[in-house]
Amino acid sequence: MRTRVLWLAALLVAGPAAALEPDALFAKVSGSVWAIRTFDAQSRPLSAGSAVVIAPGRLVTNCHVLAKASSFVVRQENVAYGATLEYPDPQRDLCQVKVANFTAPPVALAPAGSARVGQRVYAIGNPRGLENTLSDGILSGLRGEEGERLLQTTAAIAPGSSGGGLFDSEGRLLGITTFAARDGGSLNFAVPAEWLAELPARAKTALEARAGGADGNGNGRGAPAAGRPGAPRLGEVFEYALIDGLTGVRTPVRYRVDRIEGENVYYNQGGRVEKADGQLVSATSPAGGLFDAAAPPGGWTRPAMTPGMRWRSEYTSASSGETVRYALDAAVIGTSRLTVDGEALSVQQIAYDGWMFALVGTGPAQALPFKATVSYAPDLARVVRFEAEYRRVFLGMTRETLELVRVWR
């Protein structure tokens, strides 16, 4: 009994564990941060990212790292293991994978709620394929609402860091590094490690919803949402203004519901077809400028979006009269409020950043920077504001804004 009392007393006197020097921290946890390589059905390389060992034979990464992959491996130096997906949570961009006969040690998790702005943090991952790269910084912000907060950090990350670890000064996992704001200085983000405990249950719900054709909210995907405020109605007109960013010229754009057949809603004599939840089916008449002409398959939003959710869109569009290829990264960056026709609406904001590959004159296709910000109102099941810009060589910047002005019912 006396021995136990002395032991407890020693722990109390010792207090919190001491911070590790960067080299000691790296030695402690780097063996638990692995690279991920993904491949298509023909075993051709697709993408690269990072993963962190969180349990025996289990690693976690970002779901967008695994997008479109038919197979993938985890590797470190010259050692590689085949891996399989176990728990997907695409809403939070977290996917757990399992590896047979894998002995790398799991990392320790930081206590839930222990993240504090100003603390020293370290990112370890595989930026641009450079395995086990260490960077340091501070935790510079906690973004979002309670329970859905993202970790903002000045610790540098780059493409390939996705799925890597963000550690506190004791080598405990604080978060999974997920994305960086392009040209945004030291604006880098991670999802909190405390979400890992919810992964199995959330993955089960997501898989059941997918099997049942639901959108993650308990509604059948694309099914008409009778009685919901945003349900489309025959004869309804959504009036927008298309604004040229350079001249300020405003052009009215109207989308009229002409026909509803099953789960499809037809606007402007079929020039635009949507699902009842606003997901795009086709846009053969680009009345809304870039909003229509540059739209990804399915449109600019995703079902059941949450802060931090990310996806990548690579596609070709010919609706603008020229064939243009797009490679865009999207991230749900938060929520805000917009006033439309005197009504205050809660909107989700999605940022797109990437490239469009278009013909310039008679020369070959050139890569042109493309950015867009999308504001989606769940109550209307519609995008209520869309801002986009791109720069053509020698022809200057093109900027457009499409904003909802009023709804005629």
mmCIF file of C-alpha atoms in Angstrom:
data_model
loop_
_atom_site.group_PDB
_atom_site.id
_atom_site.type_symbol
_atom_site.label_atom_id
_atom_site.label_comp_id
_atom_site.label_asym_id
_atom_site.label_seq_id
_atom_site.Cartn_x
_atom_site.Cartn_y
_atom_site.Cartn_z
ATOM 1 C CA MET A 1 0.000 0.000 0.000
ATOM 2 C CA ARG A 2 2.828 2.374 0.917
ATOM 3 C CA THR A 3 4.515 1.670 -2.423
ATOM 4 C CA ARG A 4 1.334 2.572 -4.336
ATOM 5 C CA VAL A 5 0.947 5.856 -2.422
ATOM 6 C CA LEU A 6 4.560 6.809 -3.135
ATOM 7 C CA TRP A 7 4.072 5.977 -6.824
ATOM 8 C CA LEU A 8 0.968 8.175 -7.086
ATOM 9 C CA ALA A 9 2.713 10.978 -5.271
ATOM 10 C CA ALA A 10 5.612 10.787 -7.715
ATOM 11 C CA LEU A 11 3.225 11.107 -10.650
ATOM 12 C CA LEU A 12 1.606 14.192 -9.154
ATOM 13 C CA VAL A 13 4.962 15.821 -8.543
ATOM 14 C CA ALA A 14 6.149 15.017 -12.073
ATOM 15 C CA GLY A 15 3.123 16.777 -13.637
ATOM 16 C CA PRO A 16 2.607 16.836 -17.414
ATOM 17 C CA ALA A 17 5.090 15.094 -19.679
ATOM 18 C CA ALA A 18 7.913 17.310 -20.941
ATOM 19 C CA ALA A 19 7.875 18.565 -24.514
ATOM 20 C CA LEU A 20 10.141 16.644 -26.866
ATOM 21 C CA GLU A 21 12.846 18.190 -28.956
ATOM 22 C CA PRO A 22 11.932 18.016 -32.682
ATOM 23 C CA ASP A 23 14.500 15.309 -33.437
ATOM 24 C CA ALA A 24 13.278 13.163 -30.549
ATOM 25 C CA LEU A 25 9.631 13.666 -31.597
ATOM 26 C CA PHE A 26 10.434 12.686 -35.173
ATOM 27 C CA ALA A 27 12.270 9.551 -34.009
ATOM 28 C CA LYS A 28 9.294 8.636 -31.842
ATOM 29 C CA VAL A 29 6.481 8.898 -34.408
ATOM 30 C CA SER A 30 7.923 8.898 -37.939
ATOM 31 C CA GLY A 31 7.811 5.099 -38.145
ATOM 32 C CA SER A 32 4.027 5.367 -37.813
ATOM 33 C CA VAL A 33 3.499 7.783 -40.724
ATOM 34 C CA TRP A 34 3.414 6.024 -44.097
ATOM 35 C CA ALA A 35 2.940 7.013 -47.712
ATOM 36 C CA ILE A 36 -0.070 5.876 -49.752
ATOM 37 C CA ARG A 37 0.060 5.194 -53.482
ATOM 38 C CA THR A 38 -3.158 4.559 -55.417
ATOM 39 C CA PHE A 39 -3.704 2.821 -58.769
ATOM 40 C CA ASP A 40 -6.468 2.512 -61.352
ATOM 41 C CA ALA A 41 -7.954 -0.713 -62.740
ATOM 42 C CA GLN A 42 -4.987 -1.074 -65.106
ATOM 43 C CA SER A 43 -2.504 -0.656 -62.205
ATOM 44 C CA ARG A 44 -1.485 2.800 -63.415
ATOM 45 C CA PRO A 45 -0.523 5.304 -60.680
ATOM 46 C CA LEU A 46 -3.262 7.768 -59.725
ATOM 47 C CA SER A 47 -2.285 9.788 -56.677
ATOM 48 C CA ALA A 48 -0.157 9.888 -53.552
ATOM 49 C CA GLY A 49 -0.848 10.815 -49.965
ATOM 50 C CA SER A 50 -0.060 9.945 -46.379
ATOM 51 C CA ALA A 51 -1.486 7.754 -43.616
ATOM 52 C CA VAL A 52 -1.013 7.380 -39.862
ATOM 53 C CA VAL A 53 -1.025 4.127 -37.901
ATOM 54 C CA ILE A 54 -3.725 4.406 -35.214
ATOM 55 C CA ALA A 55 -4.119 0.747 -34.171
ATOM 56 C CA PRO A 56 -2.430 -2.580 -34.942
ATOM 57 C CA GLY A 57 -2.783 -3.127 -38.699
ATOM 58 C CA ARG A 58 -4.946 -0.006 -39.055
ATOM 59 C CA LEU A 59 -4.109 3.353 -40.630
ATOM 60 C CA VAL A 60 -6.186 6.444 -41.290
ATOM 61 C CA THR A 61 -5.941 8.811 -44.251
ATOM 62 C CA ASN A 62 -8.133 11.299 -46.121
ATOM 63 C CA CYS A 63 -10.835 9.791 -48.303
ATOM 64 C CA HIS A 64 -9.944 12.129 -51.163
ATOM 65 C CA VAL A 65 -6.525 10.418 -51.343
ATOM 66 C CA LEU A 66 -8.300 7.152 -52.237
ATOM 67 C CA ALA A 67 -10.766 8.686 -54.709
ATOM 68 C CA LYS A 68 -11.127 6.698 -57.976
ATOM 69 C CA ALA A 69 -8.572 4.100 -56.829
ATOM 70 C CA SER A 70 -9.026 0.434 -57.732
ATOM 71 C CA SER A 71 -6.174 -0.546 -55.419
ATOM 72 C CA PHE A 72 -3.635 1.087 -53.143
ATOM 73 C CA VAL A 73 -0.575 0.334 -51.037
ATOM 74 C CA VAL A 74 1.059 1.846 -47.975
ATOM 75 C CA ARG A 75 4.802 2.183 -48.148
ATOM 76 C CA GLN A 76 7.817 3.493 -46.302
ATOM 77 C CA GLU A 77 11.234 3.539 -47.917
ATOM 78 C CA ASN A 78 11.451 0.250 -49.843
ATOM 79 C CA VAL A 79 8.742 -1.609 -47.928
ATOM 80 C CA ALA A 80 5.166 -1.738 -49.279
ATOM 81 C CA TYR A 81 1.966 -3.473 -48.159
ATOM 82 C CA GLY A 82 -1.315 -3.941 -49.972
ATOM 83 C CA ALA A 83 -4.194 -2.334 -48.089
ATOM 84 C CA THR A 84 -8.002 -2.390 -48.155
ATOM 85 C CA LEU A 85 -10.623 0.138 -47.147
ATOM 86 C CA GLU A 86 -12.335 -0.631 -43.831
ATOM 87 C CA TYR A 87 -14.249 2.444 -42.613
ATOM 88 C CA PRO A 88 -15.116 5.325 -45.010
ATOM 89 C CA ASP A 89 -16.454 8.637 -43.676
ATOM 90 C CA PRO A 90 -16.440 10.850 -46.796
ATOM 91 C CA GLN A 91 -18.349 13.661 -45.088
ATOM 92 C CA ARG A 92 -15.408 14.233 -42.746
ATOM 93 C CA ASP A 93 -12.854 13.097 -45.337
ATOM 94 C CA LEU A 94 -11.554 10.314 -43.055
ATOM 95 C CA CYS A 95 -10.995 6.750 -44.228
ATOM 96 C CA GLN A 96 -9.554 3.898 -42.184
ATOM 97 C CA VAL A 97 -7.654 1.165 -44.020
ATOM 98 C CA LYS A 98 -6.401 -2.205 -42.834
ATOM 99 C CA VAL A 99 -3.156 -3.995 -43.632
ATOM 100 C CA ALA A 100 -2.387 -7.653 -42.971
ATOM 101 C CA ASN A 101 0.869 -8.662 -41.225
ATOM 102 C CA PHE A 102 1.643 -5.026 -40.452
ATOM 103 C CA THR A 103 3.729 -4.334 -37.362
ATOM 104 C CA ALA A 104 4.328 -0.565 -37.369
ATOM 105 C CA PRO A 105 3.395 0.835 -33.929
ATOM 106 C CA PRO A 106 0.272 2.984 -33.504
ATOM 107 C CA VAL A 107 0.656 6.568 -32.358
ATOM 108 C CA ALA A 108 -0.788 7.909 -29.107
ATOM 109 C CA LEU A 109 -3.804 10.190 -29.436
ATOM 110 C CA ALA A 110 -3.950 13.568 -27.743
ATOM 111 C CA PRO A 111 -6.802 13.878 -25.203
ATOM 112 C CA ALA A 112 -10.069 15.074 -26.727
ATOM 113 C CA GLY A 113 -10.416 18.826 -26.439
ATOM 114 C CA SER A 114 -6.747 19.390 -25.614
ATOM 115 C CA ALA A 115 -5.981 21.446 -28.739
ATOM 116 C CA ARG A 116 -5.300 25.063 -27.844
ATOM 117 C CA VAL A 117 -4.471 28.016 -30.055
ATOM 118 C CA GLY A 118 -0.810 28.968 -29.803
ATOM 119 C CA GLN A 119 0.581 25.550 -28.909
ATOM 120 C CA ARG A 120 3.575 24.170 -30.812
ATOM 121 C CA VAL A 121 2.636 21.504 -33.370
ATOM 122 C CA TYR A 122 4.487 19.306 -35.867
ATOM 123 C CA ALA A 123 3.280 17.923 -39.202
ATOM 124 C CA ILE A 124 4.748 14.704 -40.604
ATOM 125 C CA GLY A 125 3.755 13.429 -44.018
ATOM 126 C CA ASN A 126 4.873 12.948 -47.608
ATOM 127 C CA PRO A 127 4.557 16.302 -49.395
ATOM 128 C CA ARG A 128 5.123 15.921 -53.129
ATOM 129 C CA GLY A 129 6.311 12.356 -52.537
ATOM 130 C CA LEU A 130 9.110 13.310 -50.133
ATOM 131 C CA GLU A 131 8.577 10.629 -47.503
ATOM 132 C CA ASN A 132 8.574 11.467 -43.799
ATOM 133 C CA THR A 133 8.984 15.222 -44.040
ATOM 134 C CA LEU A 134 8.786 17.158 -40.758
ATOM 135 C CA SER A 135 7.535 20.727 -40.455
ATOM 136 C CA ASP A 136 6.681 22.747 -37.391
ATOM 137 C CA GLY A 137 4.495 25.677 -36.473
ATOM 138 C CA ILE A 138 1.738 26.650 -34.086
ATOM 139 C CA LEU A 139 -1.931 25.830 -33.859
ATOM 140 C CA SER A 140 -3.207 29.123 -35.247
ATOM 141 C CA GLY A 141 -6.960 28.647 -34.989
ATOM 142 C CA LEU A 142 -9.945 26.415 -34.276
ATOM 143 C CA ARG A 143 -12.447 26.889 -37.101
ATOM 144 C CA GLY A 144 -16.101 25.912 -37.181
ATOM 145 C CA GLU A 145 -18.777 25.125 -34.662
ATOM 146 C CA GLU A 146 -18.300 23.006 -31.540
ATOM 147 C CA GLY A 147 -18.078 19.347 -32.524
ATOM 148 C CA GLU A 148 -17.163 20.129 -36.140
ATOM 149 C CA ARG A 149 -14.065 22.264 -35.637
ATOM 150 C CA LEU A 150 -11.064 22.079 -37.926
ATOM 151 C CA LEU A 151 -7.532 22.691 -36.711
ATOM 152 C CA GLN A 152 -5.750 25.573 -38.431
ATOM 153 C CA THR A 153 -1.955 25.508 -38.307
ATOM 154 C CA THR A 154 1.121 27.281 -39.636
ATOM 155 C CA ALA A 155 2.969 23.945 -39.946
ATOM 156 C CA ALA A 156 3.641 23.618 -43.666
ATOM 157 C CA ILE A 157 1.855 20.976 -45.745
ATOM 158 C CA ALA A 158 1.648 20.435 -49.521
ATOM 159 C CA PRO A 159 0.054 17.990 -51.993
ATOM 160 C CA GLY A 160 0.933 14.531 -50.708
ATOM 161 C CA SER A 161 0.629 15.618 -47.059
ATOM 162 C CA SER A 162 -3.079 14.737 -47.062
ATOM 163 C CA GLY A 163 -3.667 12.004 -44.478
ATOM 164 C CA GLY A 164 -0.487 12.767 -42.532
ATOM 165 C CA GLY A 165 -0.213 13.485 -38.835
ATOM 166 C CA LEU A 166 -0.359 16.735 -36.876
ATOM 167 C CA PHE A 167 1.301 16.105 -33.498
ATOM 168 C CA ASP A 168 1.584 18.033 -30.256
ATOM 169 C CA SER A 169 4.963 18.617 -28.592
ATOM 170 C CA GLU A 170 4.698 15.278 -26.775
ATOM 171 C CA GLY A 171 4.286 13.327 -30.004
ATOM 172 C CA ARG A 172 0.553 12.708 -29.555
ATOM 173 C CA LEU A 173 -1.735 12.844 -32.593
ATOM 174 C CA LEU A 174 -3.814 16.032 -32.628
ATOM 175 C CA GLY A 175 -5.200 15.762 -36.142
ATOM 176 C CA ILE A 176 -4.982 14.433 -39.680
ATOM 177 C CA THR A 177 -3.568 17.022 -42.099
ATOM 178 C CA THR A 178 -6.105 17.541 -44.861
ATOM 179 C CA PHE A 179 -5.680 20.647 -47.012
ATOM 180 C CA ALA A 180 -3.913 23.965 -47.442
ATOM 181 C CA ALA A 181 -5.323 27.174 -48.868
ATOM 182 C CA ARG A 182 -3.641 27.845 -52.217
ATOM 183 C CA ASP A 183 -1.649 31.096 -52.108
ATOM 184 C CA GLY A 184 -3.028 31.597 -48.615
ATOM 185 C CA GLY A 185 0.224 31.945 -46.692
ATOM 186 C CA SER A 186 0.373 29.596 -43.717
ATOM 187 C CA LEU A 187 -3.300 28.574 -43.858
ATOM 188 C CA ASN A 188 -3.163 24.803 -43.402
ATOM 189 C CA PHE A 189 -5.886 22.612 -41.926
ATOM 190 C CA ALA A 190 -6.314 19.275 -40.178
ATOM 191 C CA VAL A 191 -9.343 17.348 -38.960
ATOM 192 C CA PRO A 192 -9.208 16.597 -35.201
ATOM 193 C CA ALA A 193 -7.997 13.178 -34.093
ATOM 194 C CA GLU A 194 -10.919 12.890 -31.669
ATOM 195 C CA TRP A 195 -13.145 12.209 -34.705
ATOM 196 C CA LEU A 196 -11.395 8.863 -35.150
ATOM 197 C CA ALA A 197 -13.425 7.332 -32.318
ATOM 198 C CA GLU A 198 -16.616 7.979 -34.318
ATOM 199 C CA LEU A 199 -15.302 6.518 -37.563
ATOM 200 C CA PRO A 200 -16.742 2.972 -37.313
ATOM 201 C CA ALA A 201 -20.259 4.143 -36.458
ATOM 202 C CA ARG A 202 -20.307 6.936 -39.038
ATOM 203 C CA ALA A 203 -18.936 4.606 -41.723
ATOM 204 C CA LYS A 204 -21.669 2.080 -40.967
ATOM 205 C CA THR A 205 -24.311 4.793 -41.353
ATOM 206 C CA ALA A 206 -22.766 6.057 -44.606
ATOM 207 C CA LEU A 207 -22.596 2.571 -46.112
ATOM 208 C CA GLU A 208 -26.200 1.785 -45.120
ATOM 209 C CA ALA A 209 -27.360 5.078 -46.633
ATOM 210 C CA ARG A 210 -25.494 4.332 -49.861
ATOM 211 C CA ALA A 211 -26.957 0.829 -50.052
ATOM 212 C CA GLY A 212 -30.446 2.248 -49.567
ATOM 213 C CA GLY A 213 -29.928 5.035 -52.108
ATOM 214 C CA ALA A 214 -30.136 7.715 -49.409
ATOM 215 C CA ASP A 215 -28.251 10.975 -49.283
ATOM 216 C CA GLY A 216 -26.950 10.603 -45.730
ATOM 217 C CA ASN A 217 -29.814 12.606 -44.217
ATOM 218 C CA GLY A 218 -32.384 9.849 -44.349
ATOM 219 C CA ASN A 219 -33.874 11.021 -47.640
ATOM 220 C CA GLY A 220 -33.745 8.986 -50.821
ATOM 221 C CA ARG A 221 -31.121 10.615 -53.024
ATOM 222 C CA GLY A 222 -32.856 12.638 -55.709
ATOM 223 C CA ALA A 223 -36.359 11.742 -54.505
ATOM 224 C CA PRO A 224 -38.808 14.633 -54.536
ATOM 225 C CA ALA A 225 -38.865 16.140 -51.060
ATOM 226 C CA ALA A 226 -42.562 16.832 -50.700
ATOM 227 C CA GLY A 227 -43.368 19.474 -48.103
ATOM 228 C CA ARG A 228 -39.769 20.696 -47.809
ATOM 229 C CA PRO A 229 -39.445 24.482 -48.299
ATOM 230 C CA GLY A 230 -36.936 24.000 -51.113
ATOM 231 C CA ALA A 231 -38.938 21.388 -53.034
ATOM 232 C CA PRO A 232 -39.259 22.504 -56.690
ATOM 233 C CA ARG A 233 -42.740 23.390 -57.894
ATOM 234 C CA LEU A 234 -44.172 23.491 -61.390
ATOM 235 C CA GLY A 235 -44.074 27.043 -62.749
ATOM 236 C CA GLU A 236 -41.591 28.259 -60.130
ATOM 237 C CA VAL A 237 -39.015 30.750 -61.433
ATOM 238 C CA PHE A 238 -35.608 31.407 -59.902
ATOM 239 C CA GLU A 239 -34.394 34.818 -61.056
ATOM 240 C CA TYR A 240 -30.646 35.455 -60.946
ATOM 241 C CA ALA A 241 -28.374 38.300 -62.015
ATOM 242 C CA LEU A 242 -25.243 37.430 -63.996
ATOM 243 C CA ILE A 243 -22.677 40.134 -63.233
ATOM 244 C CA ASP A 244 -19.553 40.770 -65.302
ATOM 245 C CA GLY A 245 -16.744 41.413 -62.808
ATOM 246 C CA LEU A 246 -14.871 43.812 -65.079
ATOM 247 C CA THR A 247 -17.681 45.949 -66.497
ATOM 248 C CA GLY A 248 -20.337 45.528 -63.805
ATOM 249 C CA VAL A 249 -22.974 44.778 -66.447
ATOM 250 C CA ARG A 250 -25.895 42.808 -64.965
ATOM 251 C CA THR A 251 -27.811 40.348 -67.146
ATOM 252 C CA PRO A 252 -31.029 38.735 -65.846
ATOM 253 C CA VAL A 253 -31.060 34.933 -65.898
ATOM 254 C CA ARG A 254 -34.222 32.962 -65.142
ATOM 255 C CA TYR A 255 -34.655 29.256 -64.486
ATOM 256 C CA ARG A 256 -38.296 28.227 -64.833
ATOM 257 C CA VAL A 257 -39.596 24.817 -63.721
ATOM 258 C CA ASP A 258 -41.393 23.560 -66.821
ATOM 259 C CA ARG A 259 -41.730 19.881 -66.031
ATOM 260 C CA ILE A 260 -41.226 17.419 -63.179
ATOM 261 C CA GLU A 261 -40.862 13.764 -64.115
ATOM 262 C CA GLY A 262 -40.087 11.352 -61.303
ATOM 263 C CA GLU A 263 -36.888 12.539 -59.670
ATOM 264 C CA ASN A 264 -35.932 14.924 -62.510
ATOM 265 C CA VAL A 265 -36.840 18.615 -62.600
ATOM 266 C CA TYR A 266 -36.701 20.311 -66.033
ATOM 267 C CA TYR A 267 -35.899 24.020 -66.339
ATOM 268 C CA ASN A 268 -36.136 26.229 -69.429
ATOM 269 C CA GLN A 269 -37.559 23.562 -71.754
ATOM 270 C CA GLY A 270 -34.934 21.068 -70.658
ATOM 271 C CA GLY A 271 -31.948 23.393 -71.032
ATOM 272 C CA ARG A 272 -31.125 22.531 -67.431
ATOM 273 C CA VAL A 273 -32.153 19.361 -65.584
ATOM 274 C CA GLU A 274 -31.705 18.831 -61.846
ATOM 275 C CA LYS A 275 -32.626 16.398 -59.120
ATOM 276 C CA ALA A 276 -35.012 17.645 -56.451
ATOM 277 C CA ASP A 277 -32.067 18.302 -54.097
ATOM 278 C CA GLY A 278 -30.360 20.562 -56.656
ATOM 279 C CA GLN A 279 -27.821 18.048 -57.983
ATOM 280 C CA LEU A 280 -27.151 18.715 -61.663
ATOM 281 C CA VAL A 281 -28.173 16.167 -64.291
ATOM 282 C CA SER A 282 -27.389 18.205 -67.428
ATOM 283 C CA ALA A 283 -26.949 21.795 -68.597
ATOM 284 C CA THR A 284 -27.172 21.978 -72.381
ATOM 285 C CA SER A 285 -28.058 25.684 -72.469
ATOM 286 C CA PRO A 286 -25.492 27.608 -70.340
ATOM 287 C CA ALA A 287 -27.732 30.553 -69.475
ATOM 288 C CA GLY A 288 -25.847 31.146 -66.220
ATOM 289 C CA GLY A 289 -22.418 31.650 -67.751
ATOM 290 C CA LEU A 290 -19.615 29.773 -65.992
ATOM 291 C CA PHE A 291 -22.084 28.446 -63.418
ATOM 292 C CA ASP A 292 -23.543 26.275 -66.179
ATOM 293 C CA ALA A 293 -20.675 26.042 -68.666
ATOM 294 C CA ALA A 294 -17.997 24.979 -66.175
ATOM 295 C CA ALA A 295 -20.188 22.863 -63.880
ATOM 296 C CA PRO A 296 -18.725 19.517 -62.740
ATOM 297 C CA PRO A 297 -20.780 16.330 -63.181
ATOM 298 C CA GLY A 298 -23.478 16.505 -60.514
ATOM 299 C CA GLY A 299 -23.048 20.242 -60.067
ATOM 300 C CA TRP A 300 -21.088 22.424 -57.667
ATOM 301 C CA THR A 301 -22.344 20.832 -54.430
ATOM 302 C CA ARG A 302 -22.515 17.410 -52.799
ATOM 303 C CA PRO A 303 -25.222 15.781 -50.650
ATOM 304 C CA ALA A 304 -24.920 16.122 -46.858
ATOM 305 C CA MET A 305 -22.008 18.575 -46.849
ATOM 306 C CA THR A 306 -20.166 19.301 -43.598
ATOM 307 C CA PRO A 307 -17.310 21.718 -42.777
ATOM 308 C CA GLY A 308 -13.993 20.304 -43.916
ATOM 309 C CA MET A 309 -15.514 17.948 -46.480
ATOM 310 C CA ARG A 310 -13.311 17.799 -49.594
ATOM 311 C CA TRP A 311 -13.416 16.253 -53.036
ATOM 312 C CA ARG A 312 -11.634 16.487 -56.372
ATOM 313 C CA SER A 313 -13.320 16.915 -59.751
ATOM 314 C CA GLU A 314 -11.619 16.127 -63.046
ATOM 315 C CA TYR A 315 -13.859 16.400 -66.091
ATOM 316 C CA THR A 316 -14.315 17.806 -69.586
ATOM 317 C CA SER A 317 -17.023 20.281 -70.570
ATOM 318 C CA ALA A 318 -18.087 21.313 -74.053
ATOM 319 C CA SER A 319 -21.254 23.249 -73.182
ATOM 320 C CA SER A 320 -19.587 26.645 -73.691
ATOM 321 C CA GLY A 321 -18.872 25.961 -77.376
ATOM 322 C CA GLU A 322 -15.286 24.891 -76.768
ATOM 323 C CA THR A 323 -13.917 21.761 -75.149
ATOM 324 C CA VAL A 324 -12.351 22.573 -71.787
ATOM 325 C CA ARG A 325 -10.842 20.172 -69.286
ATOM 326 C CA TYR A 326 -10.992 20.985 -65.567
ATOM 327 C CA ALA A 327 -9.016 19.715 -62.572
ATOM 328 C CA LEU A 328 -10.475 21.286 -59.430
ATOM 329 C CA ASP A 329 -10.128 20.699 -55.680
ATOM 330 C CA ALA A 330 -13.193 21.564 -53.594
ATOM 331 C CA ALA A 331 -13.523 22.168 -49.850
ATOM 332 C CA VAL A 332 -16.495 23.106 -47.668
ATOM 333 C CA ILE A 333 -14.999 26.092 -45.859
ATOM 334 C CA GLY A 334 -17.836 27.054 -43.525
ATOM 335 C CA THR A 335 -21.282 28.575 -43.191
ATOM 336 C CA SER A 336 -22.591 32.136 -43.367
ATOM 337 C CA ARG A 337 -25.800 34.039 -44.009
ATOM 338 C CA LEU A 338 -26.998 35.769 -47.175
ATOM 339 C CA THR A 339 -30.108 37.858 -47.739
ATOM 340 C CA VAL A 340 -32.120 36.970 -50.839
ATOM 341 C CA ASP A 341 -35.211 39.019 -51.685
ATOM 342 C CA GLY A 342 -35.397 40.218 -48.063
ATOM 343 C CA GLU A 343 -35.047 36.742 -46.550
ATOM 344 C CA ALA A 344 -31.978 35.794 -44.514
ATOM 345 C CA LEU A 345 -30.710 32.358 -45.536
ATOM 346 C CA SER A 346 -28.108 30.108 -43.966
ATOM 347 C CA VAL A 347 -25.638 29.040 -46.656
ATOM 348 C CA GLN A 348 -22.775 26.585 -46.914
ATOM 349 C CA GLN A 349 -19.700 27.878 -48.698
ATOM 350 C CA ILE A 350 -17.563 25.721 -50.980
ATOM 351 C CA ALA A 351 -14.224 26.864 -52.389
ATOM 352 C CA TYR A 352 -12.943 25.499 -55.713
ATOM 353 C CA ASP A 353 -9.320 25.922 -56.717
ATOM 354 C CA GLY A 354 -7.452 24.399 -59.624
ATOM 355 C CA TRP A 355 -6.942 24.577 -63.348
ATOM 356 C CA MET A 356 -8.800 24.707 -66.618
ATOM 357 C CA PHE A 357 -7.088 23.499 -69.782
ATOM 358 C CA ALA A 358 -8.407 25.425 -72.762
ATOM 359 C CA LEU A 359 -7.292 26.279 -76.281
ATOM 360 C CA VAL A 360 -5.813 29.756 -76.626
ATOM 361 C CA GLY A 361 -5.920 30.893 -80.247
ATOM 362 C CA THR A 362 -4.435 28.290 -82.561
ATOM 363 C CA GLY A 363 -1.895 27.060 -80.020
ATOM 364 C CA PRO A 364 -2.021 24.022 -77.748
ATOM 365 C CA ALA A 365 -4.218 23.865 -74.665
ATOM 366 C CA GLN A 366 -2.804 25.897 -71.794
ATOM 367 C CA ALA A 367 -3.300 25.517 -68.051
ATOM 368 C CA LEU A 368 -5.254 28.499 -66.739
ATOM 369 C CA PRO A 369 -5.760 29.083 -62.976
ATOM 370 C CA PHE A 370 -9.432 28.755 -62.020
ATOM 371 C CA LYS A 371 -11.109 29.698 -58.728
ATOM 372 C CA ALA A 372 -14.747 29.676 -57.646
ATOM 373 C CA THR A 373 -16.730 30.241 -54.453
ATOM 374 C CA VAL A 374 -20.153 28.626 -54.159
ATOM 375 C CA SER A 375 -22.859 29.547 -51.634
ATOM 376 C CA TYR A 376 -25.529 26.845 -51.252
ATOM 377 C CA ALA A 377 -28.778 27.351 -49.301
ATOM 378 C CA PRO A 378 -30.104 24.016 -47.960
ATOM 379 C CA ASP A 379 -33.546 25.560 -47.334
ATOM 380 C CA LEU A 380 -33.897 26.273 -51.054
ATOM 381 C CA ALA A 381 -31.807 23.306 -52.190
ATOM 382 C CA ARG A 382 -30.063 25.746 -54.524
ATOM 383 C CA VAL A 383 -26.859 27.615 -55.119
ATOM 384 C CA VAL A 384 -27.747 31.228 -54.350
ATOM 385 C CA ARG A 385 -24.402 32.818 -55.214
ATOM 386 C CA PHE A 386 -21.578 31.699 -57.496
ATOM 387 C CA GLU A 387 -18.344 33.613 -58.079
ATOM 388 C CA ALA A 388 -15.666 32.415 -60.505
ATOM 389 C CA GLU A 389 -12.566 33.749 -62.166
ATOM 390 C CA TYR A 390 -9.825 32.573 -64.505
ATOM 391 C CA ARG A 391 -7.031 34.227 -66.454
ATOM 392 C CA ARG A 392 -6.410 33.683 -70.168
ATOM 393 C CA VAL A 393 -2.948 34.385 -71.491
ATOM 394 C CA PHE A 394 -2.835 37.819 -73.183
ATOM 395 C CA LEU A 395 -6.599 38.222 -72.742
ATOM 396 C CA GLY A 396 -6.730 39.167 -69.083
ATOM 397 C CA MET A 397 -8.921 38.021 -66.219
ATOM 398 C CA THR A 398 -12.491 36.816 -66.593
ATOM 399 C CA ARG A 399 -14.693 37.262 -63.501
ATOM 400 C CA GLU A 400 -18.365 36.378 -63.148
ATOM 401 C CA THR A 401 -20.887 36.401 -60.345
ATOM 402 C CA LEU A 402 -24.289 34.735 -60.519
ATOM 403 C CA GLU A 403 -26.538 35.679 -57.605
ATOM 404 C CA LEU A 404 -30.139 34.806 -56.824
ATOM 405 C CA VAL A 405 -32.335 37.904 -56.762
ATOM 406 C CA ARG A 406 -35.816 36.514 -56.106
ATOM 407 C CA VAL A 407 -38.010 33.429 -56.352
ATOM 408 C CA TRP A 408 -41.326 33.659 -58.202
ATOM 409 C CA ARG A 409 -43.910 31.129 -57.023
#
